[in-house]
mmCIF file of C-alpha atoms in Angstrom:
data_model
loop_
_atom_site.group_PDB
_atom_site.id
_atom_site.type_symbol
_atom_site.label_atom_id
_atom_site.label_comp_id
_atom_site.label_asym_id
_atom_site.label_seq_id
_atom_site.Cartn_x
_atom_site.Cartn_y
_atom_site.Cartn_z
ATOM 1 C CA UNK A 1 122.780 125.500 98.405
ATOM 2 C CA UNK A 2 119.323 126.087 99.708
ATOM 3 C CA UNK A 3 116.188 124.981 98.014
ATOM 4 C CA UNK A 4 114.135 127.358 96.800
ATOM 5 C CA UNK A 5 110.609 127.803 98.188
ATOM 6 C CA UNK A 6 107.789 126.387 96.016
ATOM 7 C CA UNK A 7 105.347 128.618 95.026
ATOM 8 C CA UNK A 8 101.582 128.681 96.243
ATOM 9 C CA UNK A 9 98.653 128.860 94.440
ATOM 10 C CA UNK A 10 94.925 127.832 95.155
ATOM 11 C CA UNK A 11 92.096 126.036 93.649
ATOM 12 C CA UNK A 12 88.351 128.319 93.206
ATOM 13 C CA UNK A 13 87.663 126.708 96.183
ATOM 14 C CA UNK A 14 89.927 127.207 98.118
ATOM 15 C CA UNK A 15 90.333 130.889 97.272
ATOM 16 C CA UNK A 16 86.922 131.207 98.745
ATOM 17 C CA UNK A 17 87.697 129.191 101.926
ATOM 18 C CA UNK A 18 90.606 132.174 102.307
ATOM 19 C CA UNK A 19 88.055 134.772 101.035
ATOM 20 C CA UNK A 20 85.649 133.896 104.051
ATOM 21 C CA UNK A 21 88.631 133.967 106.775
ATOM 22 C CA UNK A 22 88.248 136.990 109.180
ATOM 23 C CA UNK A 23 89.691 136.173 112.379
ATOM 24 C CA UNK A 24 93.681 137.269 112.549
ATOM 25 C CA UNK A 25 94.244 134.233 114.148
ATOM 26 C CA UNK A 26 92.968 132.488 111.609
ATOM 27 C CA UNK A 27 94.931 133.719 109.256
ATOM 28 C CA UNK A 28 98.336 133.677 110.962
ATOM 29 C CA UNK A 29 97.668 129.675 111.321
ATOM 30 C CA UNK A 30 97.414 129.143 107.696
ATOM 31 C CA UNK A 31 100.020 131.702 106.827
ATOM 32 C CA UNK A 32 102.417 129.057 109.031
ATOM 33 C CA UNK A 33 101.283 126.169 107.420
ATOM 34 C CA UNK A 34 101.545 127.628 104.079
ATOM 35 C CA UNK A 35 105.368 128.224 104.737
ATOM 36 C CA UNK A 36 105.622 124.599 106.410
ATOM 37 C CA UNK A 37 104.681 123.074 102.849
ATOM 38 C CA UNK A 38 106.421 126.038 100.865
ATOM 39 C CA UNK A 39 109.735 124.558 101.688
ATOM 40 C CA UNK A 40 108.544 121.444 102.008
ATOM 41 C CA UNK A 41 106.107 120.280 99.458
ATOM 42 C CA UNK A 42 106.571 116.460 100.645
ATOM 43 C CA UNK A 43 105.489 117.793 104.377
ATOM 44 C CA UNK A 44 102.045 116.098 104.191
ATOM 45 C CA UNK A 45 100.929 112.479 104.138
ATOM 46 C CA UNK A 46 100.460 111.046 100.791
ATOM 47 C CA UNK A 47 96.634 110.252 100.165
ATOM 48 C CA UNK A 48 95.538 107.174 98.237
ATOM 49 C CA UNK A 49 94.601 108.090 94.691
ATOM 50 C CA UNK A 50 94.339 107.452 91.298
ATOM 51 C CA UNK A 51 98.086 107.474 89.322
ATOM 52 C CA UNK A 52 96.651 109.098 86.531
ATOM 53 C CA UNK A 53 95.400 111.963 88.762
ATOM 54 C CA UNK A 54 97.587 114.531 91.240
ATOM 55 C CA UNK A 55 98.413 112.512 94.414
ATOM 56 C CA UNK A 56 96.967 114.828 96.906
ATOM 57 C CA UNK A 57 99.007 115.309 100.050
ATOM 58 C CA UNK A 58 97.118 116.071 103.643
ATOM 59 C CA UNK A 59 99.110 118.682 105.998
ATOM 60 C CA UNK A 60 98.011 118.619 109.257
ATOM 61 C CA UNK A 61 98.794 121.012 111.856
ATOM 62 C CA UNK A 62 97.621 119.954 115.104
ATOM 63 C CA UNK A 63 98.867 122.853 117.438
ATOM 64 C CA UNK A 64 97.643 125.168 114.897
ATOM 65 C CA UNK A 65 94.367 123.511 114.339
ATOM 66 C CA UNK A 66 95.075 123.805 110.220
ATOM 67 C CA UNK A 67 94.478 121.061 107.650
ATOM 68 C CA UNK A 68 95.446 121.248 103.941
ATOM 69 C CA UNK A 69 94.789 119.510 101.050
ATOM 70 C CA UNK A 70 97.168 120.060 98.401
ATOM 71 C CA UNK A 71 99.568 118.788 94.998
ATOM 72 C CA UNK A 72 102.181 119.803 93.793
ATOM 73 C CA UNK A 73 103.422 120.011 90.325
ATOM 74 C CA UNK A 74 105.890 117.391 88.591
ATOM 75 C CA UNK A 75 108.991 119.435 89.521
ATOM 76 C CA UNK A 76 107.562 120.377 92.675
ATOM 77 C CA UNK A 77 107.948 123.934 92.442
ATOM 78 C CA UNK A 78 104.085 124.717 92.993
ATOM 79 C CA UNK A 79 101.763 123.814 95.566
ATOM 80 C CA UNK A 80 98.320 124.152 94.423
ATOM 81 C CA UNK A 81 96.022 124.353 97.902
ATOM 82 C CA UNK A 82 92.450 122.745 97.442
ATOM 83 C CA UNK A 83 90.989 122.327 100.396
ATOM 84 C CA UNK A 84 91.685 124.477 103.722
ATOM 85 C CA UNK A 85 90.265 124.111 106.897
ATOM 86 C CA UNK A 86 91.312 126.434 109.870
#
């Protein structure tokens, strides 16, 4: 049986970051990478942290020129997105 996708949601911040994206292009490229971590929240590299805190996660998409900062929650069924950079 398939996995289900996890669900999306993002920081203030990176709300904004969306917010201030115009270009189509733009958005297409983070639309992608959103998907890319959707179904697989363990796609990006594990950052070094604090235990106590989220482990962030860094997707990078180097074809699509996107980069992602994310967590996910304990049963990884939502990806909160923090940082964005297209």
């Amino acid at each position: 049986m398939a996995r289900q996708r996890a669900r999306i949601a993002f920081s203030d911040a990176a709300a904004k970051q969306v917010e201030a994206i115009t270009s189509e292009a733009e958005v297409h490229a983070l639309d992608r990478a959103l998907v890319v971590i959707s179904v697989d929240p363990e796609a990006g590299e594990l950052l070094p942290g604090d235990p106590g805190h989220p482990r962030l996660r860094e997707y990078t998409d180097t074809v699509e020129r996107v980069r992602l900062l994310y967590w996910t929650s304990s049963l990884g069924t939502v990806i909160v997105v923090a940082y964005i950079e297209v």
